[in-house]
Amino acid sequence: DILAAFRVTPQPGVPPEEARAAVAAESSTGTWTTVWTDGLTSLDRYKGRCYHIKVVVGEENQYIAYVAYPLHLFEEGSVTNMFTSIVGNVFGFKALRALRLEDLRIPPSYSKTFQGPPHGIQVERDKLNKYGRPLLGCTIKPKLGLSAKNYGRAVYECLRGGLDFTKDDENV
């Protein structure tokens, strides 16, 4: 299992037991309501399980909820799939006033499936001819609405100002 520890602050009136169950369900198989398709699968095989909850000492109405996720929920080699599954939807859950992922334990058998980048920092440094210092970059904003000419101008100004690279916000 992948083990996650969430700092949970329930909304006023929401019991901690309900909040912990909501975190486990919403980050695995849950929806905000029961749907007819729930009966078409064995949810027990897929759902996250909150196996422990403890009070955060010195903090009012805060708890650490420990959730276990079965490994077969996740695509091998995909960090994106793992994080999207665990934290992608749960943070907007209305039963919670606040939620923060505090810790994540990934079994070596699963982490070994991550291939990593195709090359390391040295290749990037060689391409840029930049050594002996951190590489500096930025994301061009606004992420939508700039013409190609103005986007190019923004990139040029960033590089002229000393940055080593820019990146788009996956919307270009």
PDB file of C-alpha atoms in Angstrom, residues 13-146:
ATOM      1  CA  GLY A  13     -20.132  20.302  13.079  1.00  0.00           C
ATOM      2  CA  VAL A  14     -18.415  17.597  11.015  1.00  0.00           C
ATOM      3  CA  PRO A  15     -17.124  14.834  13.315  1.00  0.00           C
ATOM      4  CA  PRO A  16     -13.464  13.820  12.800  1.00  0.00           C
ATOM      5  CA  GLU A  17     -14.540  10.238  12.013  1.00  0.00           C
ATOM      6  CA  GLU A  18     -16.687  11.503   9.145  1.00  0.00           C
ATOM      7  CA  ALA A  19     -13.903  13.779   7.891  1.00  0.00           C
ATOM      8  CA  ARG A  20     -11.361  10.949   7.885  1.00  0.00           C
ATOM      9  CA  ALA A  21     -13.743   8.655   5.999  1.00  0.00           C
ATOM     10  CA  ALA A  22     -14.406  11.453   3.517  1.00  0.00           C
ATOM     11  CA  VAL A  23     -10.682  11.927   2.834  1.00  0.00           C
ATOM     12  CA  ALA A  24     -10.159   8.202   2.214  1.00  0.00           C
ATOM     13  CA  ALA A  25     -13.246   7.881   0.004  1.00  0.00           C
ATOM     14  CA  GLU A  26     -12.943  11.121  -1.956  1.00  0.00           C
ATOM     15  CA  SER A  27      -9.287  10.463  -2.780  1.00  0.00           C
ATOM     16  CA  SER A  28     -10.016   6.950  -4.073  1.00  0.00           C
ATOM     17  CA  THR A  29     -13.501   5.653  -4.966  1.00  0.00           C
ATOM     18  CA  GLY A  30     -15.862   8.175  -3.428  1.00  0.00           C
ATOM     19  CA  THR A  31     -18.221  10.688  -4.884  1.00  0.00           C
ATOM     20  CA  TRP A  32     -20.344  13.249  -3.123  1.00  0.00           C
ATOM     21  CA  THR A  33     -23.372  10.955  -3.427  1.00  0.00           C
ATOM     22  CA  THR A  34     -24.266   7.314  -3.952  1.00  0.00           C
ATOM     23  CA  VAL A  35     -24.548   6.459  -7.637  1.00  0.00           C
ATOM     24  CA  TRP A  36     -26.098   3.416  -9.289  1.00  0.00           C
ATOM     25  CA  THR A  37     -22.740   2.340 -10.739  1.00  0.00           C
ATOM     26  CA  ASP A  38     -21.387   1.777  -7.205  1.00  0.00           C
ATOM     27  CA  GLY A  39     -22.997  -1.661  -7.328  1.00  0.00           C
ATOM     28  CA  LEU A  40     -21.182  -2.651 -10.513  1.00  0.00           C
ATOM     29  CA  THR A  41     -17.778  -3.043  -8.889  1.00  0.00           C
ATOM     30  CA  SER A  42     -16.196  -4.298  -5.715  1.00  0.00           C
ATOM     31  CA  LEU A  43     -15.413  -0.963  -4.080  1.00  0.00           C
ATOM     32  CA  ASP A  44     -13.654  -2.643  -1.162  1.00  0.00           C
ATOM     33  CA  ARG A  45     -10.885  -3.710  -3.529  1.00  0.00           C
ATOM     34  CA  TYR A  46     -10.255  -0.135  -4.680  1.00  0.00           C
ATOM     35  CA  LYS A  47     -11.029   2.217  -1.835  1.00  0.00           C
ATOM     36  CA  GLY A  48      -8.541   4.017   0.336  1.00  0.00           C
ATOM     37  CA  ARG A  49      -8.793   3.063   4.004  1.00  0.00           C
ATOM     38  CA  CYS A  50      -8.263   5.477   6.866  1.00  0.00           C
ATOM     39  CA  TYR A  51      -6.598   3.150   9.347  1.00  0.00           C
ATOM     40  CA  HIS A  52      -5.774   5.680  12.086  1.00  0.00           C
ATOM     41  CA  ILE A  53      -6.578   9.224  13.149  1.00  0.00           C
ATOM     42  CA  LYS A  54      -4.931  11.242  15.883  1.00  0.00           C
ATOM     43  CA  VAL A  55      -5.456  14.680  17.361  1.00  0.00           C
ATOM     44  CA  VAL A  56      -2.839  17.321  16.535  1.00  0.00           C
ATOM     45  CA  VAL A  57      -1.705  18.442  19.980  1.00  0.00           C
ATOM     46  CA  GLY A  58      -2.022  22.187  20.516  1.00  0.00           C
ATOM     47  CA  GLU A  59      -4.241  22.733  17.472  1.00  0.00           C
ATOM     48  CA  GLU A  60      -7.996  23.116  17.763  1.00  0.00           C
ATOM     49  CA  ASN A  61     -10.070  20.751  15.605  1.00  0.00           C
ATOM     50  CA  GLN A  62      -7.061  19.386  13.667  1.00  0.00           C
ATOM     51  CA  TYR A  63      -6.278  15.728  13.108  1.00  0.00           C
ATOM     52  CA  ILE A  64      -3.791  13.582  11.239  1.00  0.00           C
ATOM     53  CA  ALA A  65      -5.642  11.012   9.155  1.00  0.00           C
ATOM     54  CA  TYR A  66      -3.562   8.049   7.972  1.00  0.00           C
ATOM     55  CA  VAL A  67      -4.846   6.583   4.706  1.00  0.00           C
ATOM     56  CA  ALA A  68      -3.669   3.433   2.899  1.00  0.00           C
ATOM     57  CA  TYR A  69      -4.190   3.086  -0.856  1.00  0.00           C
ATOM     58  CA  PRO A  70      -3.888  -0.318  -2.564  1.00  0.00           C
ATOM     59  CA  LEU A  71      -1.002  -0.372  -5.046  1.00  0.00           C
ATOM     60  CA  HIS A  72      -3.166  -1.754  -7.835  1.00  0.00           C
ATOM     61  CA  LEU A  73      -4.976   1.618  -7.954  1.00  0.00           C
ATOM     62  CA  PHE A  74      -1.941   3.210  -9.573  1.00  0.00           C
ATOM     63  CA  GLU A  75      -0.310   2.993 -12.975  1.00  0.00           C
ATOM     64  CA  GLU A  76       3.241   1.696 -12.723  1.00  0.00           C
ATOM     65  CA  GLY A  77       5.900   4.274 -13.461  1.00  0.00           C
ATOM     66  CA  SER A  78       3.544   7.263 -13.295  1.00  0.00           C
ATOM     67  CA  VAL A  79       4.228   9.810 -10.569  1.00  0.00           C
ATOM     68  CA  THR A  80       1.538  11.979 -12.173  1.00  0.00           C
ATOM     69  CA  ASN A  81      -1.099   9.256 -11.868  1.00  0.00           C
ATOM     70  CA  MET A  82      -0.193   8.604  -8.246  1.00  0.00           C
ATOM     71  CA  PHE A  83      -0.344  12.253  -7.143  1.00  0.00           C
ATOM     72  CA  THR A  84      -3.452  13.026  -9.185  1.00  0.00           C
ATOM     73  CA  SER A  85      -5.213  10.069  -7.600  1.00  0.00           C
ATOM     74  CA  ILE A  86      -4.209  10.891  -4.031  1.00  0.00           C
ATOM     75  CA  VAL A  87      -4.412  14.691  -3.984  1.00  0.00           C
ATOM     76  CA  GLY A  88      -6.130  15.710  -7.204  1.00  0.00           C
ATOM     77  CA  ASN A  89      -9.724  16.055  -6.044  1.00  0.00           C
ATOM     78  CA  VAL A  90      -9.871  15.780  -2.284  1.00  0.00           C
ATOM     79  CA  PHE A  91      -8.717  19.299  -1.367  1.00  0.00           C
ATOM     80  CA  GLY A  92     -11.974  20.897  -2.490  1.00  0.00           C
ATOM     81  CA  PHE A  93     -14.175  18.569  -0.445  1.00  0.00           C
ATOM     82  CA  LYS A  94     -16.843  20.614   1.352  1.00  0.00           C
ATOM     83  CA  ALA A  95     -16.778  18.627   4.612  1.00  0.00           C
ATOM     84  CA  LEU A  96     -13.247  19.932   5.205  1.00  0.00           C
ATOM     85  CA  ARG A  97     -12.241  23.452   6.169  1.00  0.00           C
ATOM     86  CA  ALA A  98      -8.576  22.684   5.452  1.00  0.00           C
ATOM     87  CA  LEU A  99      -6.492  19.729   4.303  1.00  0.00           C
ATOM     88  CA  ARG A 100      -2.763  19.270   3.798  1.00  0.00           C
ATOM     89  CA  LEU A 101      -0.759  16.250   2.712  1.00  0.00           C
ATOM     90  CA  GLU A 102       1.883  15.894   5.448  1.00  0.00           C
ATOM     91  CA  ASP A 103       3.644  12.660   4.482  1.00  0.00           C
ATOM     92  CA  LEU A 104       3.617  10.021   1.763  1.00  0.00           C
ATOM     93  CA  ARG A 105       5.206   6.575   2.056  1.00  0.00           C
ATOM     94  CA  ILE A 106       5.792   4.806  -1.240  1.00  0.00           C
ATOM     95  CA  PRO A 107       6.878   1.154  -1.171  1.00  0.00           C
ATOM     96  CA  PRO A 108      10.230   0.504  -2.875  1.00  0.00           C
ATOM     97  CA  SER A 109       8.557  -2.017  -5.192  1.00  0.00           C
ATOM     98  CA  TYR A 110       6.427   0.808  -6.630  1.00  0.00           C
ATOM     99  CA  SER A 111       9.017   3.607  -6.579  1.00  0.00           C
ATOM    100  CA  LYS A 112      11.384   1.365  -8.574  1.00  0.00           C
ATOM    101  CA  THR A 113       8.895   1.546 -11.468  1.00  0.00           C
ATOM    102  CA  PHE A 114       9.575   5.301 -11.832  1.00  0.00           C
ATOM    103  CA  GLN A 115      12.119   5.630 -14.612  1.00  0.00           C
ATOM    104  CA  GLY A 116      13.029   9.225 -13.898  1.00  0.00           C
ATOM    105  CA  PRO A 117      14.024  11.794 -16.490  1.00  0.00           C
ATOM    106  CA  PRO A 118      15.731  10.609 -19.672  1.00  0.00           C
ATOM    107  CA  HIS A 119      18.854  12.585 -18.738  1.00  0.00           C
ATOM    108  CA  GLY A 120      20.167  14.584 -15.813  1.00  0.00           C
ATOM    109  CA  ILE A 121      21.127  18.149 -14.977  1.00  0.00           C
ATOM    110  CA  GLN A 122      24.533  17.843 -16.648  1.00  0.00           C
ATOM    111  CA  VAL A 123      22.924  17.473 -20.084  1.00  0.00           C
ATOM    112  CA  GLU A 124      20.840  20.606 -19.446  1.00  0.00           C
ATOM    113  CA  ARG A 125      23.908  22.540 -18.299  1.00  0.00           C
ATOM    114  CA  ASP A 126      25.812  21.431 -21.405  1.00  0.00           C
ATOM    115  CA  LYS A 127      22.958  22.559 -23.686  1.00  0.00           C
ATOM    116  CA  LEU A 128      22.788  25.968 -21.997  1.00  0.00           C
ATOM    117  CA  ASN A 129      26.540  26.277 -21.352  1.00  0.00           C
ATOM    118  CA  LYS A 130      25.724  27.296 -17.753  1.00  0.00           C
ATOM    119  CA  TYR A 131      27.789  25.890 -14.900  1.00  0.00           C
ATOM    120  CA  GLY A 132      28.536  26.545 -11.237  1.00  0.00           C
ATOM    121  CA  ARG A 133      25.195  28.073 -10.259  1.00  0.00           C
ATOM    122  CA  PRO A 134      21.508  27.225 -10.146  1.00  0.00           C
ATOM    123  CA  LEU A 135      19.587  27.451 -13.402  1.00  0.00           C
ATOM    124  CA  LEU A 136      16.901  30.134 -13.211  1.00  0.00           C
ATOM    125  CA  GLY A 137      13.634  30.152 -15.111  1.00  0.00           C
ATOM    126  CA  CYS A 138      10.069  31.367 -15.050  1.00  0.00           C
ATOM    127  CA  THR A 139       6.610  30.643 -16.374  1.00  0.00           C
ATOM    128  CA  ILE A 140       5.226  33.267 -18.746  1.00  0.00           C
ATOM    129  CA  LYS A 141       2.052  34.937 -17.457  1.00  0.00           C
ATOM    130  CA  PRO A 142      -0.715  35.439 -18.266  1.00  0.00           C
ATOM    131  CA  LYS A 143      -0.915  31.834 -19.349  1.00  0.00           C
ATOM    132  CA  LEU A 144      -3.616  32.624 -21.920  1.00  0.00           C
ATOM    133  CA  GLY A 145      -4.326  35.620 -24.138  1.00  0.00           C
ATOM    134  CA  LEU A 146      -0.896  36.743 -25.359  1.00  0.00           C
TER     135      LEU A 146
END
